[in-house]
CSV table of C-alpha atoms and ligand atoms in Angstrom, one decimal:
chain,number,residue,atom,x,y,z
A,15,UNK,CA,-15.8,-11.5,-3.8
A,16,UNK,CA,-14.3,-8.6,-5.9
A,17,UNK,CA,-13.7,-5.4,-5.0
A,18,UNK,CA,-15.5,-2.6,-7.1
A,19,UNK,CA,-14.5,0.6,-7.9
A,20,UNK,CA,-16.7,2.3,-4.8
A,21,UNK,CA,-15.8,-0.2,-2.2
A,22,UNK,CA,-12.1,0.1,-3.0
A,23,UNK,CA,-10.4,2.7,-0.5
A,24,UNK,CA,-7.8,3.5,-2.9
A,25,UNK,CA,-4.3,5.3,-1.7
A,26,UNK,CA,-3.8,8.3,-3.6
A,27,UNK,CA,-0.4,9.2,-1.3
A,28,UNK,CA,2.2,7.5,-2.9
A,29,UNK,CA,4.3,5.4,0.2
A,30,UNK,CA,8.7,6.5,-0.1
A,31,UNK,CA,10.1,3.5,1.2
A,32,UNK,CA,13.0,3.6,3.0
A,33,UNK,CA,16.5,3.8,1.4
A,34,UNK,CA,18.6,0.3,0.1
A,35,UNK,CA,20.8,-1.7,1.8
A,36,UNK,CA,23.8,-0.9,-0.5
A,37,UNK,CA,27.3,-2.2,-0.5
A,38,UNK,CA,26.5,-6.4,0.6
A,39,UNK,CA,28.5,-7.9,2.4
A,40,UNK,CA,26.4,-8.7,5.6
A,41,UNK,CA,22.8,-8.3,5.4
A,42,UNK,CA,20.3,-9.2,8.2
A,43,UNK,CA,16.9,-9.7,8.2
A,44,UNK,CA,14.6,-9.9,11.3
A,45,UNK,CA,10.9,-10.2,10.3
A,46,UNK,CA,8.9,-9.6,13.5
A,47,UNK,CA,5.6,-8.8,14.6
A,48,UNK,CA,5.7,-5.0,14.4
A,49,UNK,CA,2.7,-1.9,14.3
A,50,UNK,CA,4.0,0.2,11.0
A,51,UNK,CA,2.4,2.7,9.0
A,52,UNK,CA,1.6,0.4,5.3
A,53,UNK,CA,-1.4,1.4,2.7
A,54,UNK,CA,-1.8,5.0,4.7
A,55,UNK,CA,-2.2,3.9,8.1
A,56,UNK,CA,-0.8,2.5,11.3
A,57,UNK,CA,-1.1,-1.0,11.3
A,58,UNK,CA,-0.2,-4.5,13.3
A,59,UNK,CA,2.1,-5.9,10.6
A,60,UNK,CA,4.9,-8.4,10.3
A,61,UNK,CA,8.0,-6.9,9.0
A,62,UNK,CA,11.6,-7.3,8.2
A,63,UNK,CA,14.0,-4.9,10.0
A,64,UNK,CA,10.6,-3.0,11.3
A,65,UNK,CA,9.7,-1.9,7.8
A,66,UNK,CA,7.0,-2.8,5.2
A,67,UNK,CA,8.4,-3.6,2.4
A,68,UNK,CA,11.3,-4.7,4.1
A,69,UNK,CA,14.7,-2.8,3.1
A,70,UNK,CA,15.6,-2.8,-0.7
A,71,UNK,CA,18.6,-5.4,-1.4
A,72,UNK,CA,20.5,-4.0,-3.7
A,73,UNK,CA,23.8,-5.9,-5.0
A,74,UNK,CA,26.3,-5.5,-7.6
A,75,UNK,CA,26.2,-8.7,-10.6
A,76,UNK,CA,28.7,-10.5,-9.6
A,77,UNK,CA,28.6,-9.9,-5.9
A,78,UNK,CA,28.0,-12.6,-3.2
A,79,UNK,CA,25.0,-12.2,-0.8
A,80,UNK,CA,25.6,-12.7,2.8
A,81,UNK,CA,22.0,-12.8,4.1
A,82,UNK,CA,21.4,-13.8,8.3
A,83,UNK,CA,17.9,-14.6,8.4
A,84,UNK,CA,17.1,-13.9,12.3
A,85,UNK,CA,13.8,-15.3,13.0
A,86,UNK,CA,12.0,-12.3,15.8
A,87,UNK,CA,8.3,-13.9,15.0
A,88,UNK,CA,6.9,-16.0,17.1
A,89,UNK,CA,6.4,-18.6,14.1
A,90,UNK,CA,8.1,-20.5,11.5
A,91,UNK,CA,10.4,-18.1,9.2
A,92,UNK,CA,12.1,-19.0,5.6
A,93,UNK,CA,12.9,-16.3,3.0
A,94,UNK,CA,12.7,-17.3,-0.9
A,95,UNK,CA,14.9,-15.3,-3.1
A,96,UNK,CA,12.2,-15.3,-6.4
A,97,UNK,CA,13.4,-15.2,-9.5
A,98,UNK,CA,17.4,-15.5,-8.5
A,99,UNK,CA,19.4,-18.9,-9.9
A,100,UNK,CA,20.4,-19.6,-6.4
A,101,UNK,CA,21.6,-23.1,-5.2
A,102,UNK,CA,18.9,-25.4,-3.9
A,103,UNK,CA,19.9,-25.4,-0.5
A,104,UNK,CA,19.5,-21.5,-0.4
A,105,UNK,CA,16.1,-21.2,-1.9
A,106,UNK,CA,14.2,-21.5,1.3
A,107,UNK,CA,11.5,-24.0,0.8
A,108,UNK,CA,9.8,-25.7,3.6
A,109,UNK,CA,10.8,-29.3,3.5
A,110,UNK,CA,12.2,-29.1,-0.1
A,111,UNK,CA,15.5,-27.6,0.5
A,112,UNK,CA,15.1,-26.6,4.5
A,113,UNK,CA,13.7,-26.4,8.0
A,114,UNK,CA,12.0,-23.8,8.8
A,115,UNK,CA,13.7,-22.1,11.1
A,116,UNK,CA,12.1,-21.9,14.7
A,117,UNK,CA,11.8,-18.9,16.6
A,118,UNK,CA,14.4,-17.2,17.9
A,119,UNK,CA,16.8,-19.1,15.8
A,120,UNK,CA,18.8,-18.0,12.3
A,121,UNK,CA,19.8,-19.1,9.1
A,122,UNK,CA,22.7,-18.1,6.9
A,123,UNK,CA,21.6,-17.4,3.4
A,124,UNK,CA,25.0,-17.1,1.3
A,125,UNK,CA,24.8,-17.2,-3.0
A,126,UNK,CA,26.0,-15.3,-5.7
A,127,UNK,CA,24.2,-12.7,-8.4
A,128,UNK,CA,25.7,-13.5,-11.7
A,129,UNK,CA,22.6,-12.5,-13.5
A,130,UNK,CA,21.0,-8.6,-13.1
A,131,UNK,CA,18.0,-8.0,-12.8
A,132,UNK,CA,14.6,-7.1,-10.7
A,133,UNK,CA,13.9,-9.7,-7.8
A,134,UNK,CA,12.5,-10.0,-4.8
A,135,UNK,CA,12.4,-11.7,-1.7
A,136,UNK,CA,9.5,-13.2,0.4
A,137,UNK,CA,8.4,-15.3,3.1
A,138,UNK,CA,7.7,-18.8,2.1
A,139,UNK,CA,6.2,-20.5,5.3
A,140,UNK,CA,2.3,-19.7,5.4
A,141,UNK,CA,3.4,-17.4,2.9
A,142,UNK,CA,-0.1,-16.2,2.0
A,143,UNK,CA,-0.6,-15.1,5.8
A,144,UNK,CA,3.1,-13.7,5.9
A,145,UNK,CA,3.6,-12.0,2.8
A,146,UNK,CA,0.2,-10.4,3.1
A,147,UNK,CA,1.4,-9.1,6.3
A,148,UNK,CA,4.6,-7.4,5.1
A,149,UNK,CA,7.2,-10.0,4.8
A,150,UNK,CA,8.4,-9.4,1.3
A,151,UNK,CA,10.8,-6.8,-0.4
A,152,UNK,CA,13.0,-5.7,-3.3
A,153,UNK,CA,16.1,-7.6,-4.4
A,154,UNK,CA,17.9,-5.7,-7.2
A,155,UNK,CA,20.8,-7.1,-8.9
A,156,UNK,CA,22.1,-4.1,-11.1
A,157,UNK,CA,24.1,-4.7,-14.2
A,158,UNK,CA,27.7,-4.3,-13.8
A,159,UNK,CA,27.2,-1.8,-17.0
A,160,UNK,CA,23.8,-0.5,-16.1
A,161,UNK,CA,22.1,1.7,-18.6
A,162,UNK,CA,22.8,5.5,-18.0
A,163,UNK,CA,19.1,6.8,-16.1
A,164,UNK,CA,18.5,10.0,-14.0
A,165,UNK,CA,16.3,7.4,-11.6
A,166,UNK,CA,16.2,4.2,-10.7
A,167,UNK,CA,12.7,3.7,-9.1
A,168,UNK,CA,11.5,0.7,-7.4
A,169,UNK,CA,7.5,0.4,-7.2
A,170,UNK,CA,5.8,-2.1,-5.3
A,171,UNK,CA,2.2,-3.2,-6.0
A,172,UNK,CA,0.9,-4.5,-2.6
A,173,UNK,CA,-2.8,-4.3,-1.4
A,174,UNK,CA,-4.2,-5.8,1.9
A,175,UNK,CA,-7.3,-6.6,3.1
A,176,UNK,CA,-9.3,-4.5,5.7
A,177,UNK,CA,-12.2,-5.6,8.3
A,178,UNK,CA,-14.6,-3.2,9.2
A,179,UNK,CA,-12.6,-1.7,11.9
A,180,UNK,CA,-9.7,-1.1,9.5
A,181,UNK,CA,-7.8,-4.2,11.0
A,182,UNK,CA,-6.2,-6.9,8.5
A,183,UNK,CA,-8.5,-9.1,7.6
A,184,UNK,CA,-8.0,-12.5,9.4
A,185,UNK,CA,-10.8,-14.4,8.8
A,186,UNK,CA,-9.7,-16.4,5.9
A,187,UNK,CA,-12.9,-17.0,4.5
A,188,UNK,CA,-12.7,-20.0,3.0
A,189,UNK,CA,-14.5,-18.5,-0.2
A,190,UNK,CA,-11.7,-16.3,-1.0
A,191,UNK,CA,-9.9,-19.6,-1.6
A,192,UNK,CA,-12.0,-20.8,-3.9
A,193,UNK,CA,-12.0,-18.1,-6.5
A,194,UNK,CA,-9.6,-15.3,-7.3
A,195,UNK,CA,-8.3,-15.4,-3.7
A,196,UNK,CA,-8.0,-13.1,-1.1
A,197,UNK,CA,-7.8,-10.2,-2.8
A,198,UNK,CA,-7.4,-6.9,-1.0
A,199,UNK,CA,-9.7,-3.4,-0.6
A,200,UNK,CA,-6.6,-1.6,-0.2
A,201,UNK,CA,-4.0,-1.2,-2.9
A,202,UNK,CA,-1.1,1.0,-3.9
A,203,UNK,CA,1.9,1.5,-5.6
A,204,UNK,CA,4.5,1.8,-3.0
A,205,UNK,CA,7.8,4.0,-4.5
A,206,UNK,CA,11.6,4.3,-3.5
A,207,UNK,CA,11.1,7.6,-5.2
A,208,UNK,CA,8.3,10.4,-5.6
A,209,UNK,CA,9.8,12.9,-7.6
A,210,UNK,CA,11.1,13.6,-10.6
A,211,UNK,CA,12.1,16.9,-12.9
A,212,UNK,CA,10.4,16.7,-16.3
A,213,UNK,CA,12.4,15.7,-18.6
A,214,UNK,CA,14.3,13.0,-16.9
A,215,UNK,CA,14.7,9.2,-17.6
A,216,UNK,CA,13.7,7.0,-15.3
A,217,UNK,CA,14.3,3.1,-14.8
A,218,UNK,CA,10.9,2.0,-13.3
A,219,UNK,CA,11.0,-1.5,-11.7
A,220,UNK,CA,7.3,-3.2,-11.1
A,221,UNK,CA,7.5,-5.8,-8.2
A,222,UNK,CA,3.9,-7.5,-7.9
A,223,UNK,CA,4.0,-8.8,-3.7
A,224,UNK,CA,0.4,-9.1,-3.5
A,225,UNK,CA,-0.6,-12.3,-2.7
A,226,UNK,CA,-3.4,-13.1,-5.4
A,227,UNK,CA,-4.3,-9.4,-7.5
A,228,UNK,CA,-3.3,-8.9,-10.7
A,229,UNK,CA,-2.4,-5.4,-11.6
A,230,UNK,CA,-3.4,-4.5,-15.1
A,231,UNK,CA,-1.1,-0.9,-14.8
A,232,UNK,CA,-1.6,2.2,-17.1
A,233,UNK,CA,1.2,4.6,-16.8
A,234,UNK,CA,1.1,8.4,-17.8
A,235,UNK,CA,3.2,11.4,-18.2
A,236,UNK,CA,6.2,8.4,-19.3
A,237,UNK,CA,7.7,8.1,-23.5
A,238,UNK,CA,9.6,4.8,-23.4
A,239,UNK,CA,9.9,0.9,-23.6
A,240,UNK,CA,9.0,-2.2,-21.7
A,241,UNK,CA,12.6,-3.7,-21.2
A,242,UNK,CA,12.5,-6.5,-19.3
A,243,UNK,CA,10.5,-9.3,-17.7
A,244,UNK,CA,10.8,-11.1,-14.4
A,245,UNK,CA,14.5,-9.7,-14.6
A,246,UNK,CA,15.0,-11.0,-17.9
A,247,UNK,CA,15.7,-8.5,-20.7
A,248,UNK,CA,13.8,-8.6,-23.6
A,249,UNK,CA,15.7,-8.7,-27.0
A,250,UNK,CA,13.5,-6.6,-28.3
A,251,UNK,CA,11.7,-3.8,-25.7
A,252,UNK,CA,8.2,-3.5,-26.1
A,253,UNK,CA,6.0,-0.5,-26.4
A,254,UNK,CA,5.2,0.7,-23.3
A,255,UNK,CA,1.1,-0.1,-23.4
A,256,UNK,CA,-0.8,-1.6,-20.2
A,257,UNK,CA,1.0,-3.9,-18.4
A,258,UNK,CA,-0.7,-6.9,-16.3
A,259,UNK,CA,1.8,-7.9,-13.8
A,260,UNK,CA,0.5,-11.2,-11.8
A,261,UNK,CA,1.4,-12.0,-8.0
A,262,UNK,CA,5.0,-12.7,-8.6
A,263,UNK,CA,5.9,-11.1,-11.4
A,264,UNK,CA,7.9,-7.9,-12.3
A,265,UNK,CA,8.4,-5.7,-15.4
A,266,UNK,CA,11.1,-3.1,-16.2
A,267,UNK,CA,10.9,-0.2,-18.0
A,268,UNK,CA,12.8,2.5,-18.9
A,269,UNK,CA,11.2,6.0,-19.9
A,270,UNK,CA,11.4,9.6,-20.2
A,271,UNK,CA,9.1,11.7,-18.1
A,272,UNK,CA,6.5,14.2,-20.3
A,273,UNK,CA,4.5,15.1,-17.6
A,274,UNK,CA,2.5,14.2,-14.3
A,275,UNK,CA,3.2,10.3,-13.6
A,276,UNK,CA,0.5,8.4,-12.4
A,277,UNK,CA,-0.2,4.5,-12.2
A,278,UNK,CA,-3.4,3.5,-12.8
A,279,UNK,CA,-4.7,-0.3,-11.8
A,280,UNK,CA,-7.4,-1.2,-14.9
A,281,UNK,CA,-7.7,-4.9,-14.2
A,282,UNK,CA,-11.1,-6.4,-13.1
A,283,UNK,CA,-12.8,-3.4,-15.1
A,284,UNK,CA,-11.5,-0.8,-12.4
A,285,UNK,CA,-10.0,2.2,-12.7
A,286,UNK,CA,-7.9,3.2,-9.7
A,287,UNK,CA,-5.5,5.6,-9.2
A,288,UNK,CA,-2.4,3.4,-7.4
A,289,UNK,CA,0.5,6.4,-7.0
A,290,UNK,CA,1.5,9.3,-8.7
A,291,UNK,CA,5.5,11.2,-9.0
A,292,UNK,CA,5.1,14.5,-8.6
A,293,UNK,CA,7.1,16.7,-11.1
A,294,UNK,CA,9.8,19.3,-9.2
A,295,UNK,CA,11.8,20.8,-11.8
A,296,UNK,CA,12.9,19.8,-15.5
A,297,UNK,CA,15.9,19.4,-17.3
A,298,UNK,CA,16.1,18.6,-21.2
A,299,UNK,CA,15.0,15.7,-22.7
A,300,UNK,CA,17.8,12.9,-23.5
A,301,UNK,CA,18.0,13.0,-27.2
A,302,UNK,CA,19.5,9.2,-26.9
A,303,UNK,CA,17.0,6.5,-27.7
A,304,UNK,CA,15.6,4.0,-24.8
A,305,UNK,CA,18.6,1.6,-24.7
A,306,UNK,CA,17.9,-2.3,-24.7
A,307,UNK,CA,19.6,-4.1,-21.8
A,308,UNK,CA,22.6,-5.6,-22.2
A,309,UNK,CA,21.7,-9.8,-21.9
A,310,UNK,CA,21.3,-11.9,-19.7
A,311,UNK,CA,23.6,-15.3,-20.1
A,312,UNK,CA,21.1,-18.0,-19.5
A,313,UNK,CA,21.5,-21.7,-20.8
A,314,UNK,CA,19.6,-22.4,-24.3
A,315,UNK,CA,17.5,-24.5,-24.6
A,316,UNK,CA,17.6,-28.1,-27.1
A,317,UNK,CA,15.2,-30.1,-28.1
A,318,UNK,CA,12.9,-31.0,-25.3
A,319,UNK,CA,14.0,-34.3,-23.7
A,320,UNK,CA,11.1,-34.8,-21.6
A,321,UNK,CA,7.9,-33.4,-21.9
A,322,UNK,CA,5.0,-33.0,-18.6
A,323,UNK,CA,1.7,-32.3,-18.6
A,324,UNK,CA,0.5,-29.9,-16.0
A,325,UNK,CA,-3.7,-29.7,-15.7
A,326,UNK,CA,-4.5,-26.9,-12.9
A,327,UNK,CA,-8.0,-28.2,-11.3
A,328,UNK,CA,-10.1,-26.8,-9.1
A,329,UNK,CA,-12.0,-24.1,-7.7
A,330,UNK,CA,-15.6,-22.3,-7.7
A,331,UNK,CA,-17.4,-23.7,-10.9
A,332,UNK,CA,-14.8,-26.6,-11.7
A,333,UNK,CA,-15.4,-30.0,-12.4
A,334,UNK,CA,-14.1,-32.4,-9.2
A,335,UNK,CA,-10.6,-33.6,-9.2
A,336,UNK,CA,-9.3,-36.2,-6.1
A,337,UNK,CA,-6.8,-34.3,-4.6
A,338,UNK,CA,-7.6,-33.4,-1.0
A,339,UNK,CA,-7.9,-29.9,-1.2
A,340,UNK,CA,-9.9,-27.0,-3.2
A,341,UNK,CA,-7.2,-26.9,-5.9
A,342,UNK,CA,-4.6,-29.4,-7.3
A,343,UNK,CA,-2.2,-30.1,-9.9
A,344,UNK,CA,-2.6,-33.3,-12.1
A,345,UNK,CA,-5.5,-34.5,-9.0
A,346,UNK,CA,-3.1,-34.0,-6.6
A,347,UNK,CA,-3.4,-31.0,-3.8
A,348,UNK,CA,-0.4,-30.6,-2.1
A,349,UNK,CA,3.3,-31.4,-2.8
A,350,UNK,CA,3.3,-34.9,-4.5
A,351,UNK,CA,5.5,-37.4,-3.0
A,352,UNK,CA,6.7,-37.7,-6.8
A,353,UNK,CA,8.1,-34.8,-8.6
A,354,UNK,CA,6.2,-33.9,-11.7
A,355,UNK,CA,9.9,-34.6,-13.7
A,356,UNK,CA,12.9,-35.9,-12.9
A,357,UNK,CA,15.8,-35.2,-15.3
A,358,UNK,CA,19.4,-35.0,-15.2
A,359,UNK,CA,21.4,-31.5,-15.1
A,360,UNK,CA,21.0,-29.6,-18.2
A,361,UNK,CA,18.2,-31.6,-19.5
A,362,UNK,CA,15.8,-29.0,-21.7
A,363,UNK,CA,12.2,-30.1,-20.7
A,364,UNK,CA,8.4,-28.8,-21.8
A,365,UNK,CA,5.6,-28.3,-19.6
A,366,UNK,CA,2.2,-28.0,-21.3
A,367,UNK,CA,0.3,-26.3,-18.7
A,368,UNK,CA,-3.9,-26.4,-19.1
A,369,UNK,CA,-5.7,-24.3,-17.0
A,370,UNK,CA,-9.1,-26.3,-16.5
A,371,UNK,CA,-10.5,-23.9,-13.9
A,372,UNK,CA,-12.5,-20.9,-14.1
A,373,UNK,CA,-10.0,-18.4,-12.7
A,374,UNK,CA,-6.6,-17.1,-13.8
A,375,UNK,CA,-3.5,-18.7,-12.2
A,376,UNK,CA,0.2,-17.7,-12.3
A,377,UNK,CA,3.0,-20.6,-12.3
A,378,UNK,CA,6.1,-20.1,-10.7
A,379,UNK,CA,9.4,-22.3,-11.0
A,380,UNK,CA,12.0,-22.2,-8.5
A,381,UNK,CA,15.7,-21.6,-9.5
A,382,UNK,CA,15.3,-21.2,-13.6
A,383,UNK,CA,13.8,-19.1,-15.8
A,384,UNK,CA,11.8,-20.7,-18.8
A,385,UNK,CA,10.7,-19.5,-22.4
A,386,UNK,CA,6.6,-19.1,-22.5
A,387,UNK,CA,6.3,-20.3,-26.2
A,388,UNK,CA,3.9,-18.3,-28.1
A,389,UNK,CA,0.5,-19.3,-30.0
A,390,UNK,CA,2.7,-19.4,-33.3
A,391,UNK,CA,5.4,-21.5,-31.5
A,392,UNK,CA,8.2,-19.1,-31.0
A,393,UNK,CA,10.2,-18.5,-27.9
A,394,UNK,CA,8.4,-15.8,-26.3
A,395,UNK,CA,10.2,-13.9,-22.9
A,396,UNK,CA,12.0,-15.6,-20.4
A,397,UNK,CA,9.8,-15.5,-17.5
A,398,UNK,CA,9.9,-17.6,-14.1
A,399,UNK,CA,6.3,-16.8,-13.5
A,400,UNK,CA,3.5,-17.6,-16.4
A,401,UNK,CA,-0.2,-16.0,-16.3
A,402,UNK,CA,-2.9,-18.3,-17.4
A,403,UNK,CA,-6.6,-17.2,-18.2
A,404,UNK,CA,-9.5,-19.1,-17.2
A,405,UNK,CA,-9.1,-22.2,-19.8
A,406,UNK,CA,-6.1,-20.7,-21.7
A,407,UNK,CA,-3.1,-23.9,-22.2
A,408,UNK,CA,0.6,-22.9,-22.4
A,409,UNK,CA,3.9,-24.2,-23.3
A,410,UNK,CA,6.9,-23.4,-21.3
A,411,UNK,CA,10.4,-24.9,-22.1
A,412,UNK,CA,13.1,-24.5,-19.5
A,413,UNK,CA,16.7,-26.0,-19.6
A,414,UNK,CA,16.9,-27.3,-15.6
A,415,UNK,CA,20.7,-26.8,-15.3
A,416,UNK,CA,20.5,-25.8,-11.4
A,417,UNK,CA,20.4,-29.0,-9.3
A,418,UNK,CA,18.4,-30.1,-6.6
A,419,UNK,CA,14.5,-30.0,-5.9
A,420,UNK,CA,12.6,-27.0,-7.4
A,421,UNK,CA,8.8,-26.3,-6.3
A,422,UNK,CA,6.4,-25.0,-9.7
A,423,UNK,CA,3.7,-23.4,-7.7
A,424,UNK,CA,1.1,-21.3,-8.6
A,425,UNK,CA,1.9,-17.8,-7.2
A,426,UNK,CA,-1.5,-16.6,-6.1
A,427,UNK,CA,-0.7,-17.6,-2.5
A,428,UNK,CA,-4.3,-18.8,-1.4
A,429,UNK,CA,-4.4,-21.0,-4.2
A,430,UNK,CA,-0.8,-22.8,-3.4
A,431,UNK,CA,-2.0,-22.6,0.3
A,432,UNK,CA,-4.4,-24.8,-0.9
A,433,UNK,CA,-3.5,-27.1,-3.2
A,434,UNK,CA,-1.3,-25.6,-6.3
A,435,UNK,CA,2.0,-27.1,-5.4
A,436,UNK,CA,4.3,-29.2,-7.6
A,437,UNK,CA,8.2,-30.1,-7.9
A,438,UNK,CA,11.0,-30.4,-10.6
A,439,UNK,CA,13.9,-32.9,-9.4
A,440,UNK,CA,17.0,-32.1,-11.5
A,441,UNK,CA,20.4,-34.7,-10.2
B,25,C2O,CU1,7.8,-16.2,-5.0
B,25,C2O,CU2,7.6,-20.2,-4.3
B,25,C2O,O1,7.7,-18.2,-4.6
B,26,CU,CU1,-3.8,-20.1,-8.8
């Protein structure tokens, strides 16, 4: 079921979110079972530290993060730090690297942030019920030379999905599993900050939370570049044209404001407004070009040693595959008892991945970032999360220099709910 244009109850009022956690040391996070105003309205939510998002984390490269987990829900709780190169012990994956902590009970969540860049940090225990009810937020790791901006904005795509007396939705229809997934027929773009002076540059960093839309965003009233992906800088920054940002994934850009801002969501042939920054004042226009950021180290890759193939099956329309649920990886649904590969540290390894179904599907690796090589064969961006049409194959190549057991998932949450779950084991 899609949402059109007239059924969407689109948020014009852009949502402040409340300020970052700054200076580390000790963080704690309590998600609990909370009634918060999210998407316009008062609603029963799960949070962490009362607040949907939860607070922004906001630490220094270099720093280490002290984080209590301090589980208030009356369920399983687990936190995944996506996107950071944490060890595998702190990555907070059911049975993979942890128990899920009970309730009432804590967990001590300690790494360090060598590498800057946009993050963010989720629930991963019935993550597609929990993360659609608020448990996620914004994990920034600023450079220790960050590029000189008037603003540094986090916005948060996150939509939900409404009954008919305005309630969450929490009928899992099994449907919704089949096909794109549960998307929602509420959305906006939820911002640390709403406005701006004319005139100003702005560092604009896109977090996609929801569990299964993709955002195709339009931005106006901004002159800049696309400068990084998933946290990853990009060599060389992009124009700044529509950006699709899939469950999971985040985008950085960097701009200079010419006039009203507004977001605009254009994926599934819509057209909706998702938050505006108002203009209140001006100053003159920097006269310094969009810088690039300054790189990230990251291992680089060899020649593949080992090569996997990776068929996504499944779904509304597909043919029928073994595995035990409505989707599955290689005809299994569920984590496999086997990892998909099994290498040794530092091992550089290709994944063709070939999406046999008939929807799109985002792939997420735990602890690494990988290359998407392009049509032509080149090392595209370094991205931990991959978008795949509807039949579209593509080649990642990641060197798996972090030890331990590292779940490749797809990232539209329904969909791993029910099936889309693989590992990595690297010794
Ligand atoms: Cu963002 Cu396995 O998750
Ligand atoms: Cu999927």
């Amino acid at each position: 079921m899609q949402m059109t244009r007239r059924q969407a109850l689109t948020l014009v009022a852009a949502t402040v979110a409340t300020p970052a956690l700054s200076a580390p040391r000790r963080i704690s996070l309590r998600p609990e079972a909370v009634e918060t105003t999210v998407v316009g309205r008062r609603l029963p939510m799960l949070a962490f530290n009362g607040q949907v998002p939860g607070p922004e984390i906001r630490l220094r490269q270099g720093n280490a993060a002290h984080i209590r987990l301090d589980n208030g829900l009356d369920d399983g709780a687990l936190v995944h730090w996506h996107g950071l190169r944490v060890p595998n012990r702190m990555d907070g994956v059911n049975v993979l690297t942890q128990d899920v902590v009970i309730p009432g009970e804590s967990f001590d969540y300690r790494f360090d942030v060598p590498v800057a860049g946009t993050y963010w940090y989720h629930s991963h225990y019935l993550s597609y019920e929990q993360v659609s009810r608020g448990l996620f937020g914004a994990f920034i790791v600023e450079e220790r030379d960050p590029p000189e901006v008037d603003h540094d904005i986090t916005v948060q795509l996150f939509d939900m999905l409404l009954d008919a007396d305005g309630q969450p939705d929490d009928s899992f229809d099994p449907s919704q599993f089949a096909t794109a997934g549960r998307l929602g027929n509420v959305k906006l773009a939820i911002l640390s900050r709403d406005r701006v002076r004319l005139g100003d540059r702005l560092r604009l960093r896109f977090i996609n939370p929801s569990i299964d839309r993709i955002y195709r965003l339009e931005l106006s009233g901004l002159d800049g570049r696309i400068v990084a992906l998933d946290g990853m800088p990009l060599e060389a920054p992009q124009a700044l044209g529509p950006i699709v940002l899939a469950p999971g994934q985040r985008c950085d850009v960097i701009a200079d404001v010419t006039g009203d801002v507004t977001l605009r969501d254009t994926y599934y042939g819509a057209d909706d407004l998702l938050g505006r920054i108002a203009l209140d004042g001006e100053r003159p226009r920097s006269r310094a070009d969009i810088p690039r950021l300054p790189a990230n180290r990251v291992a680089q890759p060899g020649r593949p040693a080992a090569v996997a193939m990776l068929d996504l099956q499944g779904g509304a329309g597909a043919p029928a595959h073994p595995g035990t649920g409505t989707w599955a990886l290689n005809d299994t649904s569920g984590l496999p008892a086997e990892p998909l590969l099994s290498v040794r540290r530092g091992t550089t390894v290709r994944i063709e991945i070939v999406n046999q179904t008939n929807f799109p599907h985002v792939m997420h690796l735990h602890g690494h970032h990988f290359y998407e090589i392009t049509q032509k064969g080149q090392f595209g961006p370094k991205r931990d999360s991959t978008l795949l049409a509807e039949g579209e194959t593509r080649s990642i190549i990641a060197v798996l220099d972090n030890p331990g057991r590292w779940m490749l998932h797809c990232h539209m949450l329904s969909h791993q709910a029910d099936g889309m779950a693989t590992w990595l084991a690297v010794s």
